[in-house]
Coordinates of N, CA, C and O and ligand atoms in Angstrom, one line a residue:
X867 N 18.2 213.2 -142.6 CA 18.1 212.2 -142.2 C 17.6 212.3 -144.7 O 17.5 212.5 -145.0
X868 N 17.1 211.0 -144.9 CA 17.1 210.8 -145.9 C 16.4 211.4 -147.5 O 14.8 210.8 -146.6
X869 N 16.7 211.5 -148.7 CA 15.2 212.5 -149.0 C 14.8 211.3 -150.3 O 15.8 210.6 -151.0
X870 N 13.1 210.1 -150.1 CA 13.0 209.9 -150.9 C 11.9 210.6 -151.9 O 11.2 211.6 -151.5
X871 N 11.6 209.4 -153.0 CA 10.7 209.8 -153.5 C 10.1 208.6 -153.3 O 9.9 207.0 -154.4
X872 N 8.7 208.6 -153.5 CA 7.8 207.2 -153.7 C 6.4 207.2 -155.1 O 6.2 208.4 -155.6
X873 N 6.8 206.2 -155.7 CA 6.2 206.4 -157.7 C 5.4 205.6 -157.5 O 5.3 204.1 -156.5
X874 N 3.9 205.6 -157.5 CA 2.5 204.5 -157.2 C 2.0 205.1 -158.9 O 1.5 206.5 -159.4
X875 N 0.6 204.3 -158.9 CA -0.1 204.9 -160.0 C -1.8 204.5 -160.5 O -2.3 204.2 -160.6
X876 N -1.8 204.7 -158.4 CA -2.8 204.3 -159.2 C -3.5 204.7 -157.0 O -3.1 205.8 -157.1
X877 N -5.1 203.4 -156.6 CA -4.3 203.9 -154.4 C -3.9 205.1 -154.1 O -4.2 206.4 -153.0
X878 N -2.6 204.4 -153.7 CA -2.1 205.2 -153.0 C -1.0 204.6 -151.1 O -1.3 205.4 -150.9
X879 N -2.6 203.4 -151.4 CA -3.1 203.2 -149.9 C -1.7 203.3 -149.2 O -1.0 203.3 -148.0
X880 N 0.3 202.6 -150.1 CA 0.9 202.6 -149.6 C 2.0 203.1 -149.8 O 2.6 204.1 -148.6
X881 N 2.0 203.7 -150.2 CA 2.6 205.5 -149.4 C 1.7 206.9 -148.2 O 2.3 206.6 -147.8
X882 N 0.4 206.3 -148.9 CA -0.3 207.3 -147.6 C 0.8 206.1 -145.7 O 0.5 206.8 -145.1
X883 N 1.4 204.5 -146.6 CA 1.7 204.5 -144.9 C 2.6 204.4 -144.7 O 3.4 204.4 -143.5
X884 N 3.8 204.7 -145.8 CA 5.0 205.0 -145.6 C 5.1 206.8 -145.4 O 6.1 206.9 -143.8
X885 N 3.5 207.3 -145.6 CA 4.2 209.2 -145.6 C 4.0 209.2 -143.9 O 4.5 209.7 -142.3
X886 N 2.6 207.8 -143.2 CA 2.3 208.2 -142.2 C 3.8 207.2 -140.8 O 3.4 208.4 -140.1
X887 N 4.0 206.7 -141.3 CA 5.3 206.1 -140.6 C 7.1 207.7 -140.4 O 7.7 207.4 -139.2
X888 N 7.1 208.3 -142.0 CA 7.9 209.3 -141.4 C 7.5 210.3 -140.3 O 8.5 211.1 -140.3
X889 N 6.2 210.6 -140.8 CA 6.1 211.2 -138.9 C 5.6 210.8 -138.5 O 5.5 211.7 -137.0
X890 N 5.4 209.8 -137.5 CA 5.4 209.1 -136.4 C 7.0 209.6 -136.2 O 7.1 208.4 -134.9
X891 N 8.6 209.0 -137.0 CA 8.8 208.2 -136.3 C 9.0 207.0 -136.5 O 10.3 206.6 -136.4
X892 N 8.8 206.2 -136.6 CA 8.6 204.9 -137.4 C 10.1 204.7 -138.8 O 10.7 203.2 -138.9
X893 N 9.4 205.6 -140.6 CA 10.8 205.5 -140.9 C 11.0 206.8 -140.9 O 11.1 207.3 -140.9
X894 N 12.8 206.4 -140.6 CA 13.5 208.2 -140.9 C 14.3 208.4 -142.0 O 14.8 207.6 -143.0
X895 N 12.3 209.5 -142.7 CA 12.9 209.0 -144.0 C 12.0 211.0 -144.1 O 11.5 210.9 -143.7
X896 N 12.6 211.5 -145.1 CA 11.9 212.4 -145.9 C 10.9 212.0 -147.2 O 11.9 211.7 -148.3
X897 N 9.7 211.8 -147.3 CA 9.3 212.5 -148.5 C 9.1 213.2 -149.6 O 8.6 214.5 -148.9
X898 N 10.5 213.3 -150.2 CA 10.5 214.7 -151.2 C 9.7 214.9 -152.0 O 9.0 216.0 -152.5
X899 N 9.4 213.3 -152.9 CA 7.9 213.8 -154.1 C 7.2 212.4 -154.4 O 7.9 211.2 -153.5
X900 N 6.1 212.6 -154.1 CA 5.8 211.8 -155.2 C 5.8 211.4 -156.4 O 5.1 212.6 -158.0
X901 N 5.9 210.9 -157.6 CA 6.3 210.9 -158.9 C 5.3 209.7 -159.1 O 4.9 208.2 -158.4
X902 N 3.9 210.1 -160.0 CA 3.2 209.1 -160.7 C 2.7 209.6 -162.2 O 2.3 210.6 -162.5
X903 N 2.1 208.3 -163.0 CA 2.0 208.4 -164.5 C 0.6 208.5 -165.1 O 0.4 207.8 -166.1
X904 N 0.4 208.5 -163.3 CA -1.6 207.7 -164.3 C -2.4 209.7 -164.0 O -3.1 210.5 -162.4
X905 N -2.6 210.1 -164.6 CA -3.3 211.9 -163.9 C -4.5 211.9 -163.7 O -5.0 213.1 -162.6
X906 N -4.8 210.3 -162.8 CA -6.8 210.4 -162.7 C -6.6 209.4 -161.5 O -7.5 208.7 -160.9
X907 N -5.1 209.2 -160.7 CA -5.1 207.9 -159.3 C -5.1 209.1 -157.8 O -5.6 210.1 -158.3
X908 N -6.0 207.9 -158.1 CA -5.8 208.6 -156.2 C -5.2 208.8 -155.1 O -5.3 209.7 -154.7
X909 N -3.5 208.5 -155.9 CA -3.0 209.3 -155.3 C -2.3 210.3 -155.2 O -1.9 210.7 -154.1
X910 N -3.0 211.0 -156.1 CA -2.1 212.8 -156.2 C -3.2 213.1 -154.8 O -2.7 213.8 -154.3
X911 N -4.1 212.6 -154.4 CA -5.5 214.4 -154.2 C -5.1 213.2 -152.8 O -3.7 214.9 -151.6
X912 N -4.0 212.1 -152.8 CA -2.8 211.7 -150.8 C -2.3 213.1 -150.4 O -2.3 213.5 -150.0
X913 N -1.3 212.7 -151.9 CA 0.3 214.0 -151.7 C -0.4 215.0 -151.0 O 0.6 215.7 -149.9
X914 N -1.2 215.7 -152.5 CA -1.7 217.0 -152.2 C -2.0 217.1 -150.3 O -1.8 218.5 -149.5
X915 N -3.4 216.3 -150.1 CA -3.0 216.8 -148.5 C -2.2 216.4 -147.6 O -2.8 216.6 -146.4
X916 N -1.5 215.8 -148.0 CA -0.4 215.6 -146.8 C 1.1 216.5 -147.0 O 1.9 217.1 -146.9
X917 N 0.2 217.8 -148.3 CA 1.6 218.8 -148.7 C 2.0 217.6 -149.2 O 3.6 218.4 -149.1
X918 N 2.4 216.5 -149.8 CA 4.0 216.5 -150.8 C 3.4 217.2 -151.8 O 2.6 216.8 -152.6
X919 N 4.8 217.2 -153.0 CA 5.2 217.8 -154.2 C 4.7 216.2 -155.3 O 5.4 214.9 -154.6
X920 N 3.6 216.2 -155.9 CA 4.0 215.2 -156.5 C 3.9 215.9 -158.3 O 3.2 216.7 -158.9
X921 N 4.6 215.1 -158.8 CA 4.3 215.4 -160.4 C 4.0 214.0 -161.5 O 4.9 212.6 -161.5
X922 N 3.6 214.8 -162.2 CA 2.1 214.0 -162.8 C 2.4 214.2 -164.0 O 3.2 214.9 -164.5
X923 N 3.4 212.1 -164.7 CA 3.7 212.3 -165.8 C 3.1 210.7 -166.9 O 3.5 210.3 -165.7
X924 N 2.7 211.9 -167.3 CA 2.2 210.7 -169.0 C 2.9 210.1 -169.7 O 3.5 211.3 -170.8
X925 N 3.2 208.8 -169.6 CA 3.8 208.5 -170.9 C 4.0 209.0 -172.4 O 4.6 208.8 -172.8
X926 N 2.6 208.8 -172.5 CA 2.5 209.1 -173.9 C 2.6 210.4 -173.7 O 1.9 210.6 -175.8
X927 N 2.3 211.6 -172.9 CA 3.1 213.2 -173.3 C 4.6 213.1 -173.9 O 5.2 213.7 -174.1
X928 N 5.4 212.2 -173.7 CA 6.7 211.8 -174.3 C 7.0 210.9 -176.3 O 6.1 210.3 -175.5
X929 N 8.7 211.4 -176.0 CA 8.9 210.4 -177.1 C 8.7 208.9 -177.2 O 8.9 208.0 -178.3
X930 N 9.5 208.4 -176.3 CA 9.6 207.2 -176.3 C 10.0 207.8 -174.7 O 10.0 208.7 -174.1
X931 N 10.4 205.9 -174.2 CA 11.1 205.9 -172.8 C 11.5 206.8 -172.2 O 11.8 207.0 -170.7
X932 N 12.1 207.1 -172.8 CA 13.7 207.7 -172.3 C 13.4 209.2 -171.7 O 13.6 209.7 -171.1
X933 N 12.6 210.3 -172.8 CA 13.3 211.2 -172.1 C 11.2 211.3 -171.1 O 12.1 212.0 -170.0
X934 N 10.9 210.1 -171.5 CA 9.5 209.7 -170.0 C 10.9 209.5 -168.0 O 10.0 211.5 -168.5
X935 N 11.4 209.4 -168.9 CA 12.7 209.1 -167.1 C 13.1 210.5 -167.7 O 13.4 210.9 -166.3
X936 N 12.8 211.2 -168.3 CA 14.6 211.5 -168.5 C 13.9 212.8 -167.6 O 14.7 214.1 -166.3
X937 N 12.9 213.2 -168.2 CA 11.5 214.3 -167.4 C 11.8 213.9 -165.5 O 12.0 214.6 -165.1
X938 N 11.3 212.7 -165.7 CA 11.1 212.5 -163.6 C 12.9 213.1 -163.0 O 12.8 213.4 -162.7
X939 N 13.6 212.2 -163.9 CA 14.9 211.9 -163.8 C 15.2 213.3 -162.8 O 15.8 214.0 -161.8
X940 N 15.1 215.2 -163.1 CA 15.4 215.9 -164.1 C 14.6 216.2 -162.1 O 14.9 217.2 -161.7
X941 N 13.2 215.9 -161.9 CA 12.4 216.4 -161.0 C 13.5 216.4 -159.4 O 13.6 216.6 -158.7
X942 N 13.8 214.9 -159.8 CA 14.0 214.0 -159.2 C 15.7 215.2 -158.6 O 15.7 214.5 -157.0
X943 N 16.7 215.1 -159.2 CA 17.2 215.5 -159.3 C 16.8 216.8 -158.5 O 17.4 217.6 -157.7
X944 N 16.2 217.4 -159.3 CA 16.0 219.2 -157.8 C 15.1 219.0 -156.8 O 15.0 220.1 -156.3
X945 N 14.3 218.1 -156.6 CA 13.9 218.1 -155.4 C 15.2 217.2 -154.5 O 14.9 216.4 -153.1
X946 N 16.7 216.5 -155.1 CA 17.9 216.2 -154.1 C 16.7 215.3 -154.0 O 18.0 214.9 -152.5
X947 N 16.2 213.1 -154.7 CA 16.1 212.3 -153.8 C 17.1 211.9 -154.1 O 18.4 211.6 -155.3
X948 N 17.2 211.0 -153.8 CA 18.3 210.2 -152.8 C 17.8 208.8 -153.1 O 18.1 207.7 -153.5
X949 N 16.4 207.8 -153.3 CA 16.1 206.9 -153.0 C 14.6 206.8 -153.7 O 13.9 207.5 -153.3
X950 N 14.5 205.8 -154.3 CA 12.9 205.6 -155.4 C 12.9 204.0 -154.7 O 12.8 203.1 -154.3
X951 N 11.4 204.8 -153.7 CA 10.4 203.7 -153.5 C 9.5 203.5 -154.2 O 7.8 204.7 -154.1
X952 N 9.1 201.9 -155.2 CA 7.3 201.6 -155.7 C 7.1 201.5 -154.8 O 7.1 201.0 -154.0
X953 N 6.2 201.8 -155.0 CA 4.3 201.4 -153.6 C 3.2 202.4 -155.7 O 2.2 202.4 -154.8
X954 N 3.1 200.5 -155.7 CA 1.8 200.6 -156.9 C 2.7 201.0 -158.5 O 0.7 201.9 -158.6
X955 N 3.8 201.3 -158.8 CA 4.1 201.5 -160.0 C 4.3 200.6 -160.7 O 5.3 199.0 -160.9
X956 N 3.3 201.1 -161.7 CA 2.6 199.6 -162.4 C 3.5 199.9 -164.2 O 2.5 199.9 -165.1
X957 N 4.9 200.2 -163.9 CA 6.0 200.0 -165.1 C 7.1 199.3 -164.7 O 7.9 200.3 -163.7
X958 N 7.4 199.4 -166.2 CA 8.9 198.6 -166.5 C 9.5 199.8 -165.9 O 10.2 201.1 -166.7
X959 N 11.2 199.6 -165.1 CA 11.3 200.9 -164.7 C 13.3 200.7 -166.2 O 13.1 200.1 -166.3
X960 N 13.8 202.0 -167.1 CA 14.6 201.4 -167.3 C 15.2 202.3 -166.8 O 16.3 203.1 -166.2
X961 N 16.4 201.8 -168.2 CA 18.0 202.9 -167.7 C 18.9 203.7 -167.3 O 19.3 204.1 -166.6
X962 N 17.4 205.0 -167.8 CA 18.1 206.1 -167.8 C 17.5 206.7 -165.8 O 18.4 207.2 -165.3
X963 N 16.8 205.9 -165.6 CA 16.4 205.7 -163.6 C 17.4 205.3 -163.3 O 18.3 205.4 -162.5
X964 N 17.7 203.1 -163.5 CA 18.7 202.9 -163.2 C 19.7 202.9 -162.5 O 20.1 202.6 -161.5
X965 N 20.7 203.3 -163.8 CA 21.5 204.1 -163.7 C 22.5 204.5 -162.6 O 22.7 204.7 -161.6
X966 N 21.3 205.6 -162.6 CA 22.3 207.4 -161.5 C 21.6 206.8 -159.9 O 22.3 206.6 -159.2
X967 N 20.2 205.4 -160.1 CA 19.8 205.1 -158.4 C 20.7 203.9 -158.9 O 19.0 202.9 -157.6
X968 N 21.2 203.0 -158.7 CA 21.7 201.8 -158.5 C 22.3 201.2 -157.4 O 22.8 202.3 -156.9
X969 N 21.0 200.0 -157.4 CA 21.0 199.8 -156.2 C 20.7 200.2 -154.9 O 20.2 201.1 -153.9
X970 N 19.6 202.1 -155.3 CA 18.4 202.6 -154.4 C 17.5 202.7 -155.4 O 17.0 204.1 -155.1
X971 N 16.8 201.9 -155.4 CA 15.3 201.9 -155.6 C 14.5 199.6 -155.7 O 15.5 199.2 -155.6
X972 N 13.6 200.5 -155.1 CA 13.8 199.2 -154.4 C 11.6 198.9 -154.7 O 10.9 200.2 -155.1
X973 N 10.8 198.2 -154.4 CA 9.4 197.8 -154.9 C 8.3 196.6 -153.8 O 9.4 196.1 -153.4
X974 N 7.4 197.0 -153.9 CA 6.9 196.4 -153.3 C 5.3 195.4 -154.1 O 5.5 195.9 -154.9
X975 N 5.4 193.9 -153.5 CA 5.2 193.1 -154.8 C 4.4 192.2 -153.9 O 4.7 191.6 -153.0
X976 N 3.7 191.9 -154.0 CA 2.0 190.7 -153.1 C 2.1 189.4 -154.1 O 1.3 189.5 -154.0
X977 N 3.3 189.1 -153.9 CA 3.2 187.5 -154.5 C 4.9 187.8 -153.0 O 5.7 187.8 -153.3
X978 N 5.3 185.8 -153.5 CA 6.4 185.8 -153.0 C 7.2 185.3 -153.6 O 7.2 184.0 -154.1
X979 N 7.9 186.3 -155.0 CA 8.6 186.4 -154.8 C 9.5 185.1 -155.8 O 10.2 185.2 -154.2
X980 N 10.1 184.5 -156.8 CA 9.4 184.8 -157.6 C 8.4 184.1 -158.4 O 8.3 183.9 -159.9
X981 N 7.4 183.7 -157.2 CA 5.7 183.5 -157.3 C 5.2 184.1 -158.0 O 5.8 185.5 -157.3
X982 N 4.2 184.3 -159.1 CA 3.3 185.4 -159.2 C 3.8 187.0 -159.7 O 3.2 187.7 -159.8
X983 N 4.8 187.1 -160.1 CA 5.0 188.2 -161.0 C 3.9 188.8 -161.6 O 3.5 188.4 -162.0
X984 N 4.1 190.8 -161.8 CA 2.9 191.2 -162.9 C 1.7 191.3 -162.0 O 1.7 192.0 -161.2
X985 N 0.6 192.2 -163.2 CA -0.4 191.9 -162.6 C -0.9 191.4 -162.1 O -1.7 190.1 -162.1
X986 N -2.1 191.7 -160.9 CA -2.9 190.8 -159.9 C -2.4 189.4 -159.1 O -2.9 189.0 -160.6
X987 N -1.1 190.0 -158.6 CA -0.8 188.7 -158.0 C -1.4 188.1 -157.1 O -1.5 186.9 -157.0
X988 N -1.8 189.3 -156.6 CA -3.3 188.6 -155.7 C -4.1 187.4 -157.1 O -3.7 186.0 -156.5
X989 N -4.5 187.8 -157.5 CA -5.1 186.5 -158.5 C -5.1 185.7 -158.9 O -5.9 184.4 -159.0
X990 N -3.5 186.5 -159.3 CA -3.0 184.8 -159.8 C -3.3 183.9 -158.7 O -3.0 182.3 -159.2
X991 N -2.4 183.9 -157.5 CA -1.9 183.2 -155.9 C -3.1 182.9 -156.4 O -3.5 181.1 -155.5
X992 N -4.7 183.3 -155.9 CA -6.1 183.0 -155.9 C -5.9 182.0 -157.2 O -6.9 180.5 -155.8
X993 N -5.8 181.4 -158.0 CA -6.7 181.2 -159.3 C -5.9 179.9 -159.3 O -5.7 178.1 -159.3
X994 N -4.9 180.0 -158.5 CA -3.7 179.3 -158.2 C -4.2 177.9 -157.5 O -3.3 176.9 -157.6
X995 N -4.5 178.5 -156.0 CA -4.6 177.6 -155.1 C -3.8 177.8 -154.2 O -3.8 176.7 -153.3
X996 N -3.5 178.4 -154.0 CA -1.5 177.7 -152.6 C -2.9 178.6 -151.7 O -3.6 179.4 -151.4
X997 N -2.1 178.1 -151.2 CA -2.4 178.4 -149.5 C -1.7 178.9 -148.7 O -1.4 179.6 -147.3
X998 N -0.5 179.5 -149.1 CA 0.4 180.4 -148.8 C 0.7 181.9 -149.3 O 1.4 181.0 -150.6
X999 N 1.0 182.7 -149.2 CA 0.7 183.3 -150.4 C 1.7 184.3 -149.3 O 2.4 184.3 -148.8
X1000 N 1.3 186.0 -150.0 CA 2.2 187.6 -149.4 C 3.7 187.8 -149.5 O 1.8 188.3 -151.0
X1001 N 4.6 188.5 -149.8 CA 4.5 189.9 -149.9 C 6.1 189.8 -150.2 O 6.1 189.9 -148.8
X1002 N 7.1 191.0 -150.9 CA 8.5 191.2 -151.3 C 8.9 192.1 -151.5 O 7.4 192.8 -152.0
X1003 N 9.2 192.7 -151.0 CA 9.8 193.4 -150.7 C 11.6 193.4 -151.7 O 12.4 192.3 -150.6
X1004 N 11.7 194.3 -152.9 CA 13.1 194.1 -152.9 C 13.8 195.3 -154.5 O 12.9 196.4 -154.5
X1005 N 14.4 194.7 -153.7 CA 15.9 196.0 -155.6 C 15.0 195.4 -156.3 O 15.2 194.8 -157.5
X1006 N 15.0 197.1 -157.3 CA 15.1 196.7 -158.4 C 16.1 196.8 -159.4 O 16.1 197.5 -159.2
X1007 N 15.6 196.0 -161.5 CA 16.3 195.7 -161.9 C 15.5 196.1 -163.2 O 14.8 196.3 -163.1
X1008 N 15.7 195.8 -164.5 CA 15.4 196.2 -165.1 C 13.7 195.1 -166.1 O 12.7 195.2 -166.5
X1009 N 14.0 194.2 -164.6 CA 13.1 192.6 -164.8 C 11.6 193.4 -164.8 O 11.2 194.9 -164.8
X1010 N 10.8 192.6 -165.1 CA 9.4 192.9 -164.0 C 9.3 191.7 -163.1 O 9.1 190.8 -162.4
X1011 N 8.7 192.6 -161.6 CA 9.6 192.4 -159.9 C 10.0 191.2 -159.5 O 10.4 190.6 -158.9
X1012 N 11.8 191.8 -160.3 CA 12.6 190.6 -160.7 C 13.7 191.8 -159.5 O 13.5 192.7 -159.1
X1013 N 15.0 190.7 -159.5 CA 15.6 192.3 -158.6 C 16.3 191.9 -157.4 O 14.9 190.6 -156.7
X1014 N 16.6 191.8 -156.5 CA 17.3 190.8 -155.9 C 16.7 190.8 -154.3 O 15.9 191.6 -154.5
X1015 N 16.2 190.5 -153.6 CA 15.0 190.3 -152.9 C 15.2 190.6 -151.0 O 16.5 190.0 -150.3
X1016 N 14.6 191.4 -150.7 CA 15.3 192.1 -149.8 C 14.8 191.5 -147.7 O 15.0 191.0 -147.4
X1017 N 13.0 191.1 -148.5 CA 12.9 190.8 -147.1 C 11.7 190.5 -148.3 O 10.8 190.5 -148.6
X1018 N 10.9 189.0 -147.0 CA 8.7 188.1 -147.2 C 8.4 188.8 -146.3 O 9.0 187.8 -145.4
X1019 N 7.5 188.4 -146.5 CA 7.0 188.0 -145.0 C 5.2 187.2 -145.7 O 4.9 187.2 -147.0
X1020 N 5.1 186.2 -145.1 CA 4.2 185.0 -145.5 C 2.9 185.1 -145.3 O 3.5 185.7 -143.9
X1021 N 1.7 184.4 -145.5 CA 0.4 184.8 -145.1 C 0.0 183.8 -145.6 O -0.3 182.9 -146.5
X1022 N -0.3 182.6 -144.8 CA -2.0 182.2 -145.3 C -2.6 181.9 -144.7 O -3.4 182.9 -144.8
X1023 N -3.5 181.1 -146.3 CA -4.8 181.3 -146.7 C -5.7 180.6 -145.7 O -5.4 179.8 -145.3
X1024 N -6.9 181.0 -144.7 CA -7.4 180.1 -144.7 C -8.6 179.8 -144.4 O -9.3 180.3 -146.4
X1025 N -9.9 178.8 -144.9 CA -11.0 178.8 -145.3 C -12.1 179.7 -145.1 O -11.4 179.6 -144.0
X1026 N -12.4 180.1 -146.6 CA -12.7 180.9 -146.6 C -12.9 182.2 -146.5 O -14.1 182.2 -146.9
X1027 N -11.9 181.6 -146.8 CA -11.1 183.4 -147.4 C -11.4 183.7 -148.8 O -11.5 182.1 -149.5
X1028 N -12.1 184.7 -149.3 CA -12.6 185.2 -150.3 C -11.1 185.8 -151.0 O -11.0 186.3 -150.2
X1029 N -10.7 186.1 -152.2 CA -10.2 186.9 -152.6 C -10.0 188.0 -152.5 O -8.4 189.2 -152.0
X1030 N -11.5 189.0 -152.0 CA -11.0 190.1 -150.8 C -10.5 190.3 -149.6 O -10.4 191.2 -149.7
X1031 N -11.4 189.3 -149.1 CA -11.0 189.0 -147.9 C -8.7 189.0 -147.7 O -8.2 189.8 -147.1
X1032 N -8.5 187.3 -148.6 CA -7.1 187.7 -149.5 C -6.4 189.5 -149.1 O -4.9 189.5 -148.4
X1033 N -6.8 190.0 -150.1 CA -6.3 191.5 -150.7 C -6.6 192.1 -149.4 O -5.5 192.7 -149.4
X1034 N -8.1 192.5 -148.5 CA -6.8 193.4 -147.5 C -6.7 192.6 -147.1 O -5.7 193.8 -146.0
X1035 N -6.6 192.0 -146.5 CA -5.4 191.4 -145.1 C -3.9 191.6 -146.0 O -3.0 192.2 -145.4
X1036 N -3.7 191.6 -147.3 CA -2.0 191.3 -148.1 C -2.2 193.1 -147.7 O -0.9 193.0 -147.6
X1037 N -2.8 193.6 -148.1 CA -2.9 195.3 -147.8 C -2.4 195.7 -146.6 O -1.5 196.4 -146.6
X1038 N -2.6 195.3 -145.5 CA -2.6 195.2 -144.2 C -1.9 195.6 -143.9 O -0.5 195.8 -143.2
X1039 N -1.2 194.1 -144.4 CA 0.4 193.3 -143.8 C 1.2 194.2 -144.4 O 2.1 195.5 -143.9
X1040 N 1.7 194.4 -146.0 CA 1.7 195.8 -146.8 C 2.1 197.0 -146.3 O 3.2 197.8 -146.1
X1041 N 0.7 197.0 -145.1 CA 1.1 199.4 -144.5 C 1.9 199.4 -142.7 O 2.7 199.7 -142.8
X1042 N 2.2 197.8 -142.7 CA 3.1 197.0 -141.6 C 4.8 197.1 -142.2 O 5.6 198.2 -142.0
X1043 N 5.0 196.3 -143.0 CA 6.2 196.1 -143.7 C 6.6 196.3 -143.9 O 8.5 196.6 -144.1
X1044 N 6.1 197.3 -145.3 CA 7.1 198.0 -146.4 C 8.0 199.2 -145.2 O 9.0 199.5 -145.7
X1045 N 7.7 200.3 -144.3 CA 8.0 200.7 -144.0 C 9.1 200.4 -143.0 O 10.0 201.2 -142.9
X1046 N 8.6 199.3 -141.8 CA 9.7 198.9 -141.5 C 11.0 198.2 -142.3 O 11.8 198.1 -141.9
X1047 N 10.5 197.7 -143.4 CA 11.9 196.9 -143.8 C 12.8 199.0 -144.5 O 13.7 197.6 -144.9
X1048 N 11.9 199.4 -145.2 CA 12.9 200.4 -145.9 C 13.2 201.4 -144.8 O 15.3 201.4 -144.6
X1049 N 12.6 201.2 -143.4 CA 13.5 201.5 -142.0 C 14.7 200.8 -142.5 O 16.4 202.2 -141.4
X1050 N 15.0 199.7 -142.5 CA 15.8 199.3 -142.1 C 16.7 199.4 -143.1 O 18.2 199.0 -142.5
X1051 N 16.8 199.5 -144.6 CA 17.5 199.5 -145.1 C 18.2 200.4 -144.6 O 19.1 200.6 -145.2
X1052 N 18.0 202.4 -144.4 CA 17.8 203.1 -144.7 C 18.9 203.0 -143.0 O 19.9 203.6 -143.3
X1053 N 19.3 201.8 -142.0 CA 19.1 202.8 -140.9 C 20.5 201.4 -141.3 O 22.0 201.6 -140.3
X1054 N 21.7 199.5 -141.8 CA 21.7 199.8 -142.6 C 22.7 200.6 -143.6 O 24.1 200.6 -144.0
X1055 N 21.7 201.4 -144.5 CA 22.9 202.5 -145.1 C 23.5 203.2 -144.6 O 24.7 204.5 -145.0
X1056 N 23.0 204.0 -143.3 CA 23.1 204.9 -142.4 C 24.8 204.2 -142.2 O 25.6 205.3 -141.9
X1057 N 24.9 203.4 -141.6 CA 26.4 202.9 -140.2 C 27.0 202.4 -141.3 O 27.9 202.0 -141.2
X1058 N 27.4 202.7 -143.0 CA 28.3 201.7 -143.5 C 29.2 202.6 -144.3 O 29.0 203.2 -143.8
Ligands
LIG1420 C1 0.2 196.7 -154.1 O1 -0.8 195.8 -153.7 C2 1.4 195.7 -154.2 O2 1.9 195.4 -153.4 C3 1.3 196.1 -155.8 O3 0.1 197.7 -156.5 C4 -0.7 197.9 -155.2 C5 -0.6 199.2 -155.1 O4 -1.3 199.3 -153.3 N1 2.6 195.9 -156.5 C6 2.7 195.5 -157.9 O5 1.5 194.5 -158.2 C7 4.0 195.6 -158.1 N2 4.3 194.3 -159.6 P1 -1.4 200.7 -153.5 O6 -2.0 201.6 -154.8 O7 -2.8 201.2 -152.6 O8 -0.6 201.2 -152.7

């Protein structure tokens, strides 16, 4: 089974859904490590409760981005991680990780990319008044929410929706969609 690391910076609800999918067998993968760049992020508690090792690393404790990512790479290597899954990891990935994990880093973003990249995509979409929003899973490159798109799901904004109801709906769909897309990706890689 493929060994993955989940990268997160906050609540970690997507980590939780990925973990649960691995437990139920809907996602044939093993989470070997969680990587978190925020020492107060709730995902750390979630990882602990699931018994998954968590590497917590503040970029400010390192001389530069390269040193920060080298520290992460050392943990990934010792945990024999083959694939990186970004789930609410709010940092750009640099070449220190992109090179060794070429075509093996994916991200989920709460918009129909290339629309609304970056922070608060749901708020951006809501403020723009769009009627269809959605979710994108894509391969990661050096850009902000760029890289080849793997799959997307659209969600219609209904009359009476608020930013809060839309956000809740997006999260609910992400929790089904991301594990399913990952499983398909890993199955395809296995038959190649
Ligand atoms: C998710 O909605 C994810 O799509 C988004 O952060 C949230 C994390 O929630 N990611 C991005 O905006 C990436 N640019 P979680 O911590 O509860 O999983």
